Amino acid sequence: MAFWGAPLIQENHAMLGVRTGYDMVKRLHQLQVIWMARGLPKLNVGVGINSGPMTVGNVGSTMRFDYTVMGDSVNLGSRVEGVNKEYGTNIIVTEYTHAIVKDKWVCRYLDLIAVKGKKEPTAIYEVFHPVDEEPEAALKRPDGFLEGWDEAIRLYRAQDFETAKEHFEALLDLYADDGPTMVYIERCELMAEDPPGEHWDGVFVMTHK
């Protein structure tokens, strides 16, 4: 775990956190090429970032203590980190971090989820790359992909699951290895067979960490 904004105030804490996660993933992708060439197994990483108030300071006794952070905001960040495994993503930020960095980073809306242990839903976003930097292939999507994604999500939330599935399937023609797209195709199939009803709020409840 890493945190910014303490013990010294850092007004750009969210930007620093996202940049760190991005640099980690970018370097990992470079290493994966080397490892695969050597016949080594592929390793992956998930980064979860949240912004909010928390308790920070020395925790423990006079014999042993740790300078750390605690609170709901910390727990949410930890839960979001684990959500990467569900969607096949590398970097997920909460709506609170996204609101701060959205003008500087290319992101896409992923889902509205209730993480395990919390009833209040949180919108989550995947981070791709800075808006003013040309990313490597693994960290970008083809032209038109994100626009198509937004339309597919709109149809999904409108409960037009059959049409949404068609749009998600078309996205795989643009980028075949997109994890979230495959997740939504499967979800659309399930929703079409068993519609959630008119009072559906679109929240996906995570049942494990």
Short mmCIF file of N, CA and C in Angstrom, two decimals, residues 68-129:
data_model
loop_
_atom_site.label_atom_id
_atom_site.label_comp_id
_atom_site.label_asym_id
_atom_site.label_seq_id
_atom_site.Cartn_x
_atom_site.Cartn_y
_atom_site.Cartn_z
N THR A 68 0.80 4.79 9.43
CA THR A 68 -0.10 4.21 8.42
C THR A 68 -1.39 5.01 8.30
N VAL A 69 -2.28 4.53 7.47
CA VAL A 69 -3.58 5.17 7.27
C VAL A 69 -4.69 4.15 7.53
N MET A 70 -5.82 4.66 8.00
CA MET A 70 -6.97 3.80 8.30
C MET A 70 -8.25 4.54 7.96
N GLY A 71 -9.32 3.77 7.78
CA GLY A 71 -10.63 4.38 7.56
C GLY A 71 -11.35 3.82 6.34
N ASP A 72 -12.58 4.28 6.13
CA ASP A 72 -13.42 3.81 5.02
C ASP A 72 -12.76 4.05 3.67
N SER A 73 -12.13 5.20 3.51
CA SER A 73 -11.50 5.52 2.23
C SER A 73 -10.37 4.56 1.91
N VAL A 74 -9.63 4.15 2.94
CA VAL A 74 -8.55 3.19 2.76
C VAL A 74 -9.12 1.83 2.38
N ASN A 75 -10.15 1.42 3.09
CA ASN A 75 -10.76 0.11 2.83
C ASN A 75 -11.33 0.03 1.42
N LEU A 76 -11.94 1.13 0.96
CA LEU A 76 -12.51 1.13 -0.39
C LEU A 76 -11.41 0.99 -1.44
N GLY A 77 -10.30 1.68 -1.23
CA GLY A 77 -9.18 1.55 -2.16
C GLY A 77 -8.68 0.12 -2.23
N SER A 78 -8.62 -0.54 -1.08
CA SER A 78 -8.17 -1.93 -1.03
C SER A 78 -9.14 -2.84 -1.77
N ARG A 79 -10.43 -2.62 -1.58
CA ARG A 79 -11.44 -3.44 -2.26
C ARG A 79 -11.37 -3.25 -3.78
N VAL A 80 -11.18 -2.02 -4.19
CA VAL A 80 -11.13 -1.72 -5.62
C VAL A 80 -9.91 -2.39 -6.27
N GLU A 81 -8.83 -2.47 -5.54
CA GLU A 81 -7.64 -3.16 -6.07
C GLU A 81 -7.99 -4.59 -6.47
N GLY A 82 -8.73 -5.27 -5.61
CA GLY A 82 -9.11 -6.65 -5.90
C GLY A 82 -10.09 -6.79 -7.04
N VAL A 83 -10.83 -5.73 -7.34
CA VAL A 83 -11.84 -5.77 -8.40
C VAL A 83 -11.18 -5.93 -9.78
N ASN A 84 -9.91 -5.54 -9.90
CA ASN A 84 -9.21 -5.72 -11.18
C ASN A 84 -9.29 -7.16 -11.67
N LYS A 85 -9.26 -8.10 -10.74
CA LYS A 85 -9.31 -9.52 -11.14
C LYS A 85 -10.63 -9.86 -11.81
N GLU A 86 -11.70 -9.19 -11.41
CA GLU A 86 -13.02 -9.47 -11.97
C GLU A 86 -13.15 -8.99 -13.42
N TYR A 87 -12.46 -7.90 -13.73
CA TYR A 87 -12.63 -7.27 -15.05
C TYR A 87 -11.43 -7.47 -15.97
N GLY A 88 -10.36 -8.05 -15.47
CA GLY A 88 -9.17 -8.22 -16.30
C GLY A 88 -8.47 -6.91 -16.60
N THR A 89 -8.49 -6.00 -15.62
CA THR A 89 -7.89 -4.68 -15.79
C THR A 89 -6.64 -4.56 -14.92
N ASN A 90 -5.93 -3.44 -15.10
CA ASN A 90 -4.73 -3.19 -14.30
C ASN A 90 -4.90 -2.05 -13.30
N ILE A 91 -5.57 -0.98 -13.72
CA ILE A 91 -5.71 0.19 -12.85
C ILE A 91 -7.18 0.61 -12.78
N ILE A 92 -7.74 0.58 -11.59
CA ILE A 92 -9.10 1.05 -11.36
C ILE A 92 -9.08 2.15 -10.32
N VAL A 93 -9.79 3.23 -10.60
CA VAL A 93 -9.95 4.31 -9.63
C VAL A 93 -11.43 4.46 -9.30
N THR A 94 -11.72 4.96 -8.12
CA THR A 94 -13.10 5.22 -7.74
C THR A 94 -13.57 6.53 -8.35
N GLU A 95 -14.86 6.77 -8.24
CA GLU A 95 -15.43 8.02 -8.76
C GLU A 95 -14.81 9.24 -8.10
N TYR A 96 -14.34 9.10 -6.86
CA TYR A 96 -13.77 10.23 -6.13
C TYR A 96 -12.41 10.63 -6.70
N THR A 97 -11.59 9.64 -7.03
CA THR A 97 -10.31 9.92 -7.68
C THR A 97 -10.54 10.36 -9.12
N HIS A 98 -11.46 9.72 -9.80
CA HIS A 98 -11.74 10.05 -11.20
C HIS A 98 -12.15 11.51 -11.35
N ALA A 99 -12.94 12.02 -10.41
CA ALA A 99 -13.40 13.40 -10.48
C ALA A 99 -12.22 14.38 -10.46
N ILE A 100 -11.12 13.97 -9.85
CA ILE A 100 -9.94 14.84 -9.73
C ILE A 100 -9.05 14.74 -10.96
N VAL A 101 -8.91 13.55 -11.52
CA VAL A 101 -7.90 13.32 -12.57
C VAL A 101 -8.47 13.24 -13.98
N LYS A 102 -9.78 13.28 -14.14
CA LYS A 102 -10.41 12.96 -15.43
C LYS A 102 -9.99 13.87 -16.57
N ASP A 103 -9.56 15.10 -16.27
CA ASP A 103 -9.15 16.01 -17.34
C ASP A 103 -7.73 15.74 -17.81
N LYS A 104 -6.97 14.97 -17.05
CA LYS A 104 -5.57 14.72 -17.37
C LYS A 104 -5.29 13.28 -17.80
N TRP A 105 -6.25 12.39 -17.55
CA TRP A 105 -6.04 10.97 -17.84
C TRP A 105 -7.19 10.41 -18.68
N VAL A 106 -6.85 9.58 -19.65
CA VAL A 106 -7.87 8.89 -20.44
C VAL A 106 -8.40 7.72 -19.62
N CYS A 107 -9.69 7.75 -19.33
CA CYS A 107 -10.33 6.72 -18.50
C CYS A 107 -11.62 6.26 -19.17
N ARG A 108 -12.15 5.16 -18.70
CA ARG A 108 -13.48 4.76 -19.13
C ARG A 108 -14.29 4.31 -17.91
N TYR A 109 -15.56 4.62 -17.95
CA TYR A 109 -16.47 4.13 -16.92
C TYR A 109 -16.54 2.62 -17.02
N LEU A 110 -16.37 1.96 -15.88
CA LEU A 110 -16.43 0.50 -15.86
C LEU A 110 -17.76 -0.03 -15.35
N ASP A 111 -18.15 0.45 -14.16
CA ASP A 111 -19.33 -0.17 -13.54
C ASP A 111 -19.74 0.64 -12.31
N LEU A 112 -20.92 0.32 -11.83
CA LEU A 112 -21.39 0.83 -10.54
C LEU A 112 -21.47 -0.38 -9.63
N ILE A 113 -20.61 -0.42 -8.62
CA ILE A 113 -20.50 -1.63 -7.80
C ILE A 113 -20.70 -1.32 -6.32
N ALA A 114 -21.09 -2.34 -5.60
CA ALA A 114 -21.09 -2.31 -4.14
C ALA A 114 -20.05 -3.34 -3.70
N VAL A 115 -18.92 -2.88 -3.19
CA VAL A 115 -17.86 -3.80 -2.80
C VAL A 115 -18.28 -4.56 -1.55
N LYS A 116 -17.64 -5.68 -1.32
CA LYS A 116 -17.97 -6.50 -0.15
C LYS A 116 -17.74 -5.69 1.12
N GLY A 117 -18.75 -5.69 1.99
CA GLY A 117 -18.65 -4.97 3.25
C GLY A 117 -19.25 -3.57 3.21
N LYS A 118 -19.71 -3.11 2.02
CA LYS A 118 -20.31 -1.78 1.91
C LYS A 118 -21.61 -1.87 1.12
N LYS A 119 -22.64 -1.15 1.57
CA LYS A 119 -23.92 -1.13 0.88
C LYS A 119 -23.98 0.00 -0.15
N GLU A 120 -23.29 1.10 0.13
CA GLU A 120 -23.33 2.25 -0.77
C GLU A 120 -22.53 1.96 -2.04
N PRO A 121 -23.15 2.11 -3.21
CA PRO A 121 -22.43 1.81 -4.46
C PRO A 121 -21.40 2.88 -4.81
N THR A 122 -20.42 2.48 -5.57
CA THR A 122 -19.35 3.36 -6.02
C THR A 122 -19.13 3.15 -7.51
N ALA A 123 -19.07 4.22 -8.27
CA ALA A 123 -18.72 4.11 -9.68
C ALA A 123 -17.22 3.92 -9.79
N ILE A 124 -16.81 3.03 -10.68
CA ILE A 124 -15.38 2.77 -10.86
C ILE A 124 -15.00 3.01 -12.32
N TYR A 125 -13.74 3.38 -12.52
CA TYR A 125 -13.22 3.72 -13.84
C TYR A 125 -11.88 3.05 -14.07
N GLU A 126 -11.62 2.66 -15.31
CA GLU A 126 -10.32 2.13 -15.67
C GLU A 126 -9.46 3.26 -16.22
N VAL A 127 -8.21 3.31 -15.80
CA VAL A 127 -7.26 4.31 -16.28
C VAL A 127 -6.42 3.71 -17.40
N PHE A 128 -6.28 4.45 -18.50
CA PHE A 128 -5.47 4.01 -19.63
C PHE A 128 -4.12 4.72 -19.68
N HIS A 129 -4.15 6.05 -19.89
CA HIS A 129 -2.89 6.78 -20.05
C HIS A 129 -3.15 8.28 -19.94
#
